[in-house]
Coordinates of C-alpha atoms and ligand atoms in Angstrom, one line a residue:
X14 CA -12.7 -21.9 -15.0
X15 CA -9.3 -23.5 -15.3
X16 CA -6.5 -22.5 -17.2
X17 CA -6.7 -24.7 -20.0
X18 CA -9.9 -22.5 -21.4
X19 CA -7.9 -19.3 -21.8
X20 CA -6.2 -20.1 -25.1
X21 CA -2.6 -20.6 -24.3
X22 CA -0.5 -22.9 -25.9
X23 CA 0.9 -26.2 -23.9
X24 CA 3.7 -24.4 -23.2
X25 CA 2.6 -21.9 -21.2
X26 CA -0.2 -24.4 -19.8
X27 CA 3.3 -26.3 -18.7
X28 CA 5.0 -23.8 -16.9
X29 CA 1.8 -22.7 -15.3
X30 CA 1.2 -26.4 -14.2
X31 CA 4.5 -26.5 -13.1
X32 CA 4.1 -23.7 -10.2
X33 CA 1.0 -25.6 -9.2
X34 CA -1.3 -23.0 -10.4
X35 CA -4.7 -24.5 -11.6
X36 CA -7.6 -22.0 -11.5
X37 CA -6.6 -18.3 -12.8
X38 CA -7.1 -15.5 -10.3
X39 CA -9.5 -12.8 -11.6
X40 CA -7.6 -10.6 -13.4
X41 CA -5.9 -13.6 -15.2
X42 CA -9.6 -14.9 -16.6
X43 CA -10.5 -11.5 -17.8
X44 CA -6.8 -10.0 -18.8
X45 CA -5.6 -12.7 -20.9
X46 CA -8.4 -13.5 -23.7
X47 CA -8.1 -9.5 -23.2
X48 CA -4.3 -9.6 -24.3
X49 CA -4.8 -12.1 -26.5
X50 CA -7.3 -10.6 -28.5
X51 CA -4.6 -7.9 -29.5
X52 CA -6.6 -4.5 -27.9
X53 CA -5.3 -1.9 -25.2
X54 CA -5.8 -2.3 -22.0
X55 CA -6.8 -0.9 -19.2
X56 CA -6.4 -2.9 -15.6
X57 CA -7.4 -1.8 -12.3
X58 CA -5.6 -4.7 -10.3
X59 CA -2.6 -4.0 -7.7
X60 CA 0.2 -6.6 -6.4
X61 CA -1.2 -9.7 -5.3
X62 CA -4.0 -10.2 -7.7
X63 CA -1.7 -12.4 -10.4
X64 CA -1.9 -9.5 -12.5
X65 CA 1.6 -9.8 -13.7
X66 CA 1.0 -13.6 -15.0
X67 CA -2.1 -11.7 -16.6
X68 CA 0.3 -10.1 -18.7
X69 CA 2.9 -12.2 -18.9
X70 CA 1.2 -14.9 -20.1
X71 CA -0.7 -13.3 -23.1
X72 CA 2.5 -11.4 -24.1
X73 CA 4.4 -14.6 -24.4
X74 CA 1.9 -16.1 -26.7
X75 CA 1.2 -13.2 -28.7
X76 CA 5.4 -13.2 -29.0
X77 CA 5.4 -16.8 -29.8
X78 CA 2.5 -17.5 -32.5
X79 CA 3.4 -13.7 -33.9
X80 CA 6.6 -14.5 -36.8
X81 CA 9.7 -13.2 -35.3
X82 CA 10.6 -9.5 -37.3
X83 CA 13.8 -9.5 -39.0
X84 CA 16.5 -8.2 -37.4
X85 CA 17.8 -4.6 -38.1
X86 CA 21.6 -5.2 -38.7
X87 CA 23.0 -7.2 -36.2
X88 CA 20.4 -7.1 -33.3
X89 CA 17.2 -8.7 -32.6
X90 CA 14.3 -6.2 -32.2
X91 CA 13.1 -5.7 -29.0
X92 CA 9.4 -6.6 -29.1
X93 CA 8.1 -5.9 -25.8
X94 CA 8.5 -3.3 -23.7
X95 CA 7.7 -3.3 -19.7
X96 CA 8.2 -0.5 -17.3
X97 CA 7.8 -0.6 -13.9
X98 CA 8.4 1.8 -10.9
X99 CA 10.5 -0.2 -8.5
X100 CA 14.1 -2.2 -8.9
X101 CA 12.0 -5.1 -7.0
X102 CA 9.0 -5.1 -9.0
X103 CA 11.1 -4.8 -12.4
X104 CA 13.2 -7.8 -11.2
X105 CA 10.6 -9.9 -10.0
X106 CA 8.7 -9.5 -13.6
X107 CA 11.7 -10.3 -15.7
X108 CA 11.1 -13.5 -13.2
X109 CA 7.9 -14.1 -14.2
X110 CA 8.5 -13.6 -17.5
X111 CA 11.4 -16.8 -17.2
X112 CA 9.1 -18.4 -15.5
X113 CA 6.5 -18.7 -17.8
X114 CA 8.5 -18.6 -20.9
X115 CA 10.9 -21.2 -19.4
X116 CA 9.3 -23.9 -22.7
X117 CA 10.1 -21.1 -25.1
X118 CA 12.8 -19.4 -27.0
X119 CA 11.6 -15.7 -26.3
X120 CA 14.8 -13.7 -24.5
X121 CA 14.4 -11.0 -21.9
X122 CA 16.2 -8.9 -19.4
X123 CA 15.9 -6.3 -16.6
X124 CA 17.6 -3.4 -16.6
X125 CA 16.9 -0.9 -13.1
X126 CA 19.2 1.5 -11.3
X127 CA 21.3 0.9 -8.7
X128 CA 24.0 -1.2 -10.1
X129 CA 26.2 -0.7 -13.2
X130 CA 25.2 0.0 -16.3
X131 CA 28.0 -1.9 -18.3
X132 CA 26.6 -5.5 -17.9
X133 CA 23.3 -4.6 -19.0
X134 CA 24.8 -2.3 -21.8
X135 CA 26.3 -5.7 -23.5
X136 CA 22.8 -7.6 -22.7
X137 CA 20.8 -5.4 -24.7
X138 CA 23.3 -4.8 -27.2
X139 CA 23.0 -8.3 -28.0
X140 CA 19.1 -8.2 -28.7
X141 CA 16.4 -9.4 -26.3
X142 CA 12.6 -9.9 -27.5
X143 CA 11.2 -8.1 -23.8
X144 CA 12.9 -6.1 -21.4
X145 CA 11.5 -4.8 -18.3
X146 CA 13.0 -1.6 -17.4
X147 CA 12.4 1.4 -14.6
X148 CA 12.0 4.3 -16.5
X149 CA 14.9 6.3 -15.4
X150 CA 17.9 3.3 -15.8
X151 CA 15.7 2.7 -19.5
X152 CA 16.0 6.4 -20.5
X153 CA 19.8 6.4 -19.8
X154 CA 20.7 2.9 -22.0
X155 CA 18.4 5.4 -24.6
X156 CA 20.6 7.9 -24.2
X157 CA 23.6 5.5 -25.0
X158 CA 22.4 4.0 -27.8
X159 CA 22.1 0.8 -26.1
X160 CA 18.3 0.3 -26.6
X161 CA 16.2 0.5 -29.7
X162 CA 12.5 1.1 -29.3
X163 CA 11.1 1.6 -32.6
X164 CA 10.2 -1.7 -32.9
X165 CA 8.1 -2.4 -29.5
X166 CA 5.2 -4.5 -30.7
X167 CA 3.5 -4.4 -26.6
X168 CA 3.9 -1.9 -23.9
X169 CA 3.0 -2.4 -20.2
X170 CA 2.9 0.4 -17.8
X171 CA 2.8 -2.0 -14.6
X172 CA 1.7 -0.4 -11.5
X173 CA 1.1 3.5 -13.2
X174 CA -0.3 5.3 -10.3
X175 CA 2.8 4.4 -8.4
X176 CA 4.9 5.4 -11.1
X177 CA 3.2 8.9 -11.6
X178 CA 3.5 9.1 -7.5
X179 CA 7.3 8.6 -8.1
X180 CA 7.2 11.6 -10.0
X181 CA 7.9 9.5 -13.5
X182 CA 5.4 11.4 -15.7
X183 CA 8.1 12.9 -18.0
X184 CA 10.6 10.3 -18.0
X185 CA 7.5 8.1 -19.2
X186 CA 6.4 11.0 -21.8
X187 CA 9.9 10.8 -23.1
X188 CA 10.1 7.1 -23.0
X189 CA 6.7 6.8 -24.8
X190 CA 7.4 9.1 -27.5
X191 CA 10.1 7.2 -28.7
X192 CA 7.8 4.2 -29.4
X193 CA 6.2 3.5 -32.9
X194 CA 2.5 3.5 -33.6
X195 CA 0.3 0.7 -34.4
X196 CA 1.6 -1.0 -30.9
X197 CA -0.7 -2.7 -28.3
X198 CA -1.1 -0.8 -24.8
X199 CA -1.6 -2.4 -21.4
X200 CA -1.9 0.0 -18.7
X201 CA -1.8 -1.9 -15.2
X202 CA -2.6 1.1 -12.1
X203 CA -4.2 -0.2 -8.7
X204 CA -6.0 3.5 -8.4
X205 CA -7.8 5.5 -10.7
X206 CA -7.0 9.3 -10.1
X207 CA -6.9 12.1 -12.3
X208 CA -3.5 11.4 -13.7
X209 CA -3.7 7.9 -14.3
X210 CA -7.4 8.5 -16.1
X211 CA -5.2 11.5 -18.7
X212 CA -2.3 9.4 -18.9
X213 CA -4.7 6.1 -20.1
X214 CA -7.0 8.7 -22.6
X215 CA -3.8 9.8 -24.2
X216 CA -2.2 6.2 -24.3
X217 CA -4.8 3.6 -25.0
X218 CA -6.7 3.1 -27.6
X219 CA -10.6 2.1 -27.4
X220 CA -9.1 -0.1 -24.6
X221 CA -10.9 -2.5 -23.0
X222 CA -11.2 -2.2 -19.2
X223 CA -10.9 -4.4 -16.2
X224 CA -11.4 -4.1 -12.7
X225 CA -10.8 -6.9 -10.1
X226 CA -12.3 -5.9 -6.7
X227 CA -9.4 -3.8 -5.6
X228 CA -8.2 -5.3 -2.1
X229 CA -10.1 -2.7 0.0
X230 CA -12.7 -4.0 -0.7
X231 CA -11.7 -8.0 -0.5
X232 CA -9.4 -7.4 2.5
X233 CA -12.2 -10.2 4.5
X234 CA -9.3 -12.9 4.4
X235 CA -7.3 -10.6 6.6
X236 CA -8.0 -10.7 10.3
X237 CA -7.2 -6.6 10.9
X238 CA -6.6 -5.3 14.5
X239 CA -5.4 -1.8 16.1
X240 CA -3.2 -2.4 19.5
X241 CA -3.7 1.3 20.7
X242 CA -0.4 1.8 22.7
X243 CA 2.0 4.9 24.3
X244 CA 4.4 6.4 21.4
X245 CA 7.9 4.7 23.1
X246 CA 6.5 1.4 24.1
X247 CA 5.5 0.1 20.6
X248 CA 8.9 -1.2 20.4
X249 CA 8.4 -3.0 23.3
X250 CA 4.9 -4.7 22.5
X251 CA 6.4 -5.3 19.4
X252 CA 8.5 -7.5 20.4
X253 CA 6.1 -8.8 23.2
X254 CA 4.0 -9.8 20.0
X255 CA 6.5 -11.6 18.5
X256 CA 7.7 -13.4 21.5
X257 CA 4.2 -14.1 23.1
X258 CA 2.6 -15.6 19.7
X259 CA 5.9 -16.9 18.6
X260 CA 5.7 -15.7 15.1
X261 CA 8.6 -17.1 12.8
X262 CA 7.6 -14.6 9.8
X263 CA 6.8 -10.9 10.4
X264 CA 6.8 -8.1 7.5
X265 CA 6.6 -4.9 9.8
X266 CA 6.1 -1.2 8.1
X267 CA 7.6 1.9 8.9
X268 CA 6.4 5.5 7.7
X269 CA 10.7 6.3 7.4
X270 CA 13.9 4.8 6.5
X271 CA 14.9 5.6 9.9
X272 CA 11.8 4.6 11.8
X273 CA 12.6 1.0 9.5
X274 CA 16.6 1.2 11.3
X275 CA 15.4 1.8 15.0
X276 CA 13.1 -1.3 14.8
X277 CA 15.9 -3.4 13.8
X278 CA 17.6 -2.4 16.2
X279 CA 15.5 -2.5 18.8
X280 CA 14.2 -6.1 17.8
X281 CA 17.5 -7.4 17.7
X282 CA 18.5 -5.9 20.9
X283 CA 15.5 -8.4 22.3
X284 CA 17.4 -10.8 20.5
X285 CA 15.2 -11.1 17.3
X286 CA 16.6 -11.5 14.0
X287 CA 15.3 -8.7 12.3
X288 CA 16.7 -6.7 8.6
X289 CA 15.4 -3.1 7.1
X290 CA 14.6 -3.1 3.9
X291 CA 14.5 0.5 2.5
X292 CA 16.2 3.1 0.0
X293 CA 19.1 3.7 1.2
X294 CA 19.9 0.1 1.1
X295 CA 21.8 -0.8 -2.3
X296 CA 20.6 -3.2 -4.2
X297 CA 22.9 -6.1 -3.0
X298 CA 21.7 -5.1 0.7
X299 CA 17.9 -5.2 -0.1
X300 CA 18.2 -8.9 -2.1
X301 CA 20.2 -9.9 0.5
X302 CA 18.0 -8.6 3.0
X303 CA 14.9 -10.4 1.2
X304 CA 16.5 -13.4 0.8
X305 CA 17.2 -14.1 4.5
X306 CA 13.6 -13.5 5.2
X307 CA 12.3 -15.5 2.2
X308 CA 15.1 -18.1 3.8
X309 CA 13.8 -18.1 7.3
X310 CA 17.0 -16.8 8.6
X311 CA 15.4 -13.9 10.0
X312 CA 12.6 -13.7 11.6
X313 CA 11.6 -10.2 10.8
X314 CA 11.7 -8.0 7.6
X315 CA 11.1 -4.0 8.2
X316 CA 10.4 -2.1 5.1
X317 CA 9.4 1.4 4.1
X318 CA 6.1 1.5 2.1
X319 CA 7.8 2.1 -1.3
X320 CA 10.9 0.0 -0.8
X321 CA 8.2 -2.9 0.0
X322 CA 5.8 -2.2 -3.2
X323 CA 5.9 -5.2 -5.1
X324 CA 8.1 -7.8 -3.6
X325 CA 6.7 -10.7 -4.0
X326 CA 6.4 -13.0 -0.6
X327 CA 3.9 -15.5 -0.7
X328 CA 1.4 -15.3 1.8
X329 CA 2.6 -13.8 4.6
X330 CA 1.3 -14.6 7.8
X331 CA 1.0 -11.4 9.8
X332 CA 1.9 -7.6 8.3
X333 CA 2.7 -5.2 11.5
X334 CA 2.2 -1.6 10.9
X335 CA 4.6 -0.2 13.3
X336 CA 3.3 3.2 11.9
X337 CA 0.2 4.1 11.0
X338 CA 0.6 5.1 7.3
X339 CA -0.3 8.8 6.3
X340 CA -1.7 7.8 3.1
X341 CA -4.7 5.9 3.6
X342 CA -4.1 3.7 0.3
X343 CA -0.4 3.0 1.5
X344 CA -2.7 0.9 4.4
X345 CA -4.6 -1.6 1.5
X346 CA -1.2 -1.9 0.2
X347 CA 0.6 -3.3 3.4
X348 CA -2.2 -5.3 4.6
X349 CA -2.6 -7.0 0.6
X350 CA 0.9 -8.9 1.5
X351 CA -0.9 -11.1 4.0
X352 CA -3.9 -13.3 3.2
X353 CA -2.6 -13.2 -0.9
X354 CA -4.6 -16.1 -2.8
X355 CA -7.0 -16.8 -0.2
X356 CA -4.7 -17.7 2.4
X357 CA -5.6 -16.4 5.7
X358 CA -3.4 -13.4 6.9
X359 CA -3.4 -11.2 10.1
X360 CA -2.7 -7.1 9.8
X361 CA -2.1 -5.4 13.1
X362 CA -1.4 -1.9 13.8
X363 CA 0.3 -0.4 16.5
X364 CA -1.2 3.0 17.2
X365 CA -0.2 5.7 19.4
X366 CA -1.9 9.2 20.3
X367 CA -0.5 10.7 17.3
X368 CA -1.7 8.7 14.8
X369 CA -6.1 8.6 15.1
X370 CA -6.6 10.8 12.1
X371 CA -4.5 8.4 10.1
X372 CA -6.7 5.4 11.4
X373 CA -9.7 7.6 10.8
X374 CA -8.8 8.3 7.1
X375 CA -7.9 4.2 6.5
X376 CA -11.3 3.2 8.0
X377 CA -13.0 5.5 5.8
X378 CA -11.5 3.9 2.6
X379 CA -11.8 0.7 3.7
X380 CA -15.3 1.0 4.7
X381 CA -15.1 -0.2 7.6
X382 CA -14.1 -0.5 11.6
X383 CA -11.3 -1.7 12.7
X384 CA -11.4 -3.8 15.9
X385 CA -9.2 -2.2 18.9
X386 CA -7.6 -4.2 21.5
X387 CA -5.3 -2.8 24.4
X388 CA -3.0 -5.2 25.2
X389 CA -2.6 -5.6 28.7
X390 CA 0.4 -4.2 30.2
X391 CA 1.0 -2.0 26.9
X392 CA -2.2 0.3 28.2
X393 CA -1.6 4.1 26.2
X394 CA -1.1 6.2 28.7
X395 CA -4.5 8.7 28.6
X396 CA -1.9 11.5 29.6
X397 CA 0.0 11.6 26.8
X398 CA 0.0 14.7 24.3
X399 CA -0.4 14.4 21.0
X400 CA 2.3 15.6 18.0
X401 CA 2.4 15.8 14.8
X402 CA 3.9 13.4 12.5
X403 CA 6.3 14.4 10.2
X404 CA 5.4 12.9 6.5
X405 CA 8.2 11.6 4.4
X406 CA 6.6 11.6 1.3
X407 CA 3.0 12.0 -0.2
X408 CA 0.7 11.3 -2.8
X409 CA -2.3 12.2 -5.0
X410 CA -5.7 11.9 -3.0
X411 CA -6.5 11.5 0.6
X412 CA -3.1 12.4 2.0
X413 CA -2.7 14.1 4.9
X414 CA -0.3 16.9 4.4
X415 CA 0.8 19.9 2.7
X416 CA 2.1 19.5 -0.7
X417 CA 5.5 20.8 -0.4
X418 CA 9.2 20.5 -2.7
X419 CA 9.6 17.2 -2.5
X420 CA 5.9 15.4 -3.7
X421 CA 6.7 11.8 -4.4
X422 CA 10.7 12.4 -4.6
X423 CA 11.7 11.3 -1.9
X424 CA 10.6 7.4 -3.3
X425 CA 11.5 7.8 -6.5
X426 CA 14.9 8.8 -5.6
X427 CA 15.1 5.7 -3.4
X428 CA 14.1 3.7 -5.5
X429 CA 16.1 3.8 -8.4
X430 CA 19.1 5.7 -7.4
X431 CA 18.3 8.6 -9.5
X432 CA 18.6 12.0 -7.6
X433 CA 15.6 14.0 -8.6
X434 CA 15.2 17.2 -6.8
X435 CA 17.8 16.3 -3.5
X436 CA 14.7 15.9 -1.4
X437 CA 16.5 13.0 0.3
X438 CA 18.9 14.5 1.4
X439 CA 17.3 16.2 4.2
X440 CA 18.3 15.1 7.2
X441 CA 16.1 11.9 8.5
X442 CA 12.7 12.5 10.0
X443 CA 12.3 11.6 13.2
X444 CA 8.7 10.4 13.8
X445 CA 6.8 11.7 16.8
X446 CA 9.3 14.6 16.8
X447 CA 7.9 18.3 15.9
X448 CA 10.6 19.5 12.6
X449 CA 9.3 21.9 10.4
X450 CA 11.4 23.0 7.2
X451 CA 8.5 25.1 5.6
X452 CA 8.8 22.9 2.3
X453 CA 8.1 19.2 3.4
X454 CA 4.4 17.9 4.5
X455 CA 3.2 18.3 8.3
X456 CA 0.8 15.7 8.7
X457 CA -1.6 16.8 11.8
X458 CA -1.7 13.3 13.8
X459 CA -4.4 14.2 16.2
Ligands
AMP515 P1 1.1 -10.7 -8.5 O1 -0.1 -9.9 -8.2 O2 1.4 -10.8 -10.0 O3 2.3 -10.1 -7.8 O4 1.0 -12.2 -8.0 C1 0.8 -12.5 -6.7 C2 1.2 -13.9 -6.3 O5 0.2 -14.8 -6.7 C3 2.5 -14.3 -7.0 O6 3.4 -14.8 -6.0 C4 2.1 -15.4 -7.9 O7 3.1 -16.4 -7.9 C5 0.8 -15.9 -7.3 N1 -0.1 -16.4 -8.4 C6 -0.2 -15.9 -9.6 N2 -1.2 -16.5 -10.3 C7 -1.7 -17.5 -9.5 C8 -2.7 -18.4 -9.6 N3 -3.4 -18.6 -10.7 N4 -3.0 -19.2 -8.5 C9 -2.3 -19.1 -7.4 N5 -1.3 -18.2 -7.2 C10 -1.0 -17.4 -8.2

């Protein structure tokens, strides 16, 4: 079906045109006559699906055919209201939403922590129609009286299950109460756990519901392979794999913020450009850093799992999980930024003795095997005793650790420069090393 049987107006239908996009992915076909037709919603899609032109594009319409309410005083209502759970993601929809709105008069802005709150004090205090917003940055231009949101015609939770894994449940609680009734509801979550299910009952509204095949289940595109190796040469093969296949674009995860550092500089040591992307990077050091690997400058970008979430590269060629993740779903994630809109993609895992519960866990979600291949030369060495992996943060189902003091903290923290519960400030984790505080997760790597 292409695009022009959705119901958008030419303008949109221009702006889509004009980033080459013909046919709508799934999400698009179902979630914008969805949008359109003014219900709730509830979407089961995650990052990579176009779920955020699924959105995007109805909301513009709706905003566009719907007359424009008078103004309040001196500022233009704000009319649509989207929260995400990352700086990244909340940037990259404001994006979007110029993107597509670039034919039309609707005004929006972002407003995320990390950098100061003055500039986008005077933004909204001059009026926008949408503003995307992480909840904790939104609930403080609340608290000044810089934001009204009595007026909010269209909410979007975008990417709830990571939100509620942040920890975000009561700044959202606050945020939501503070909305009038009568609104329309889209709730965007790539997992359906307990929480998410509560938090749509008590949000949406007979809302209609969508699923796309969630990417563990659609991950054929993406060519997946473990490199079993010893715990201190993955560096090394790292590298090797990079030199030997002569890959120009590599997005390579790391459980930790440290475990991101070490690569780096252990890459660039071989003489491989290589930048960490991760929470304890400010803002202008993680654009920066995404711009020189969008750029080509570098050949490698190393991010943390959260810090990653939502940064939109196109298409990646390989993903490298340096680490194994802990949580299973944290695996679909990573390997979803390869082989996006049918493009073929290659995921490969480096995997030492510690980490074969991990794998075990990621092959049962997945539903399937994943192919093995001992690199020759990089042979794991059969002696080698297993330890356990210290976990730097967990979430919901499947994970593989003890819920402790810091349960999602640690990322929200990161993330959006908000101190939550000081979890962060223990000292780094040092993977493969035995630490035990008595609060934070063990994860038995076996
Ligand atoms: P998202 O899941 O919203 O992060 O989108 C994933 C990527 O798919 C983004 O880089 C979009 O630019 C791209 N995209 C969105 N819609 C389409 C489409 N209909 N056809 C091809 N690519 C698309």
């Amino acid at each position: 079906m292409p695009f022009t049987k959705l119901g958008l107006s030419g303008a949109l239908l221009r702006a889509v045109a004009d980033q080459g996009y013909t046919v709508p992915t799934p999400i698009q076909a179902r979630a914008i006559p969805a949008v359109l037709a003014g219900g709730d919603l509830l979407a089961g899609a995650q990052t990579g699906t176009g779920k955020t032109a699924g959105f995007v594009l109805p909301i513009l319409q709706q905003l566009s055919t719907r007359p424009s309410p008078h103004a309040n005083g001196a500022r233009k209502p704000l009319r649509v209201l989207i929260v995400t759970p990352t700086r990244e993601l909340c940037a990259q929809v404001e994006a979007s939403v110029r993107t597509y709105g670039k034919h039309l008069k609707v005004t929006s802005t972002a407003v995320f922590g990390g950098v100061g709150l003055g500039p986008q004090a005077s933004q909204l205090r001059r009026g926008v129609d949408i503003l995307v917003a992480t909840p904790g940055r939104l609930l403080d231009h609340q608290r000044q009286r810089n934001v009204d949101l009595s007026r909010v015609e269209i909410l979007v939770l975008d990417e709830a299950d990571r939100m509620l894994d942040m920890g975000f449940l009561p700044d959202i609680k606050r945020i939501l109460a503070m909305l009038p009734r009568g609104r329309q509801n889209l709730l965007f979550s790539a997992t359906f756990s307990d929480e998410i299910k509560a938090l749509a009952d008590k949000l949406l509204d007979q809302p209609q519901t969508i699923e796309v095949a969630p990417r563990n289940s659609t991950v054929d595109a993406i060519a997946q392979r473990v490199h079993p190796v010893s715990r201190d040469q993955k560096s090394r093969l790292l590298a090797w794999l990079i030199g030997h296949h002569d890959w120009r674009q590599v997005l390579v995860f790391t459980r930790t913020k440290h475990g991101a550092d070490k690569v780096v500089r252990s890459l660039q040591a071989d003489g491989i450009g290589a930048v960490a992307l991760h929470g304890n990077k400010s803002q202008g050091q993680r654009t920066k850093a995404l711009a020189e690997f969008k750029r080509g400058s570098v050949e490698v970008l190393v991010a943390t799992d959260i810090a990653a979430r939502g940064i939109d590269i196109d298409q990646l060629p390989h993903v490298v999980n340096y680490d194994l993740p802990n949580v299973p779903h944290d695996y679909v994630h990573r390997i979803g930024r390869t082989g996006r809109a049918g493009a073929d993609g290659e995921a490969i895992s480096l995997m030492c003795v510690d980490e074969h519960a991990f794998l075990r866990d990621i092959e049962r979600l997945i539903k399937r095997e994943i192919r093995r291949e001992v690199i020759p030369g990089f042979e794991p060495d059969p002696n080698e005793v297993p330890q356990k992996i210290f976990a730097q943060r967990g979430r919901g189902q499947g994970q593989r650790q003890h819920q402790g003091a810091g349960r999602g903290n640690a990322g929200g923290h990161a993330q959006n420069g908000r101190g939550r519960n000081g979890s962060d400030k223990r000292p780094s984790p040092k993977h493969g090393q035995k630490r035990g505080n008595g609060h934070a997760g063990w994860v038995a790597g076996r």
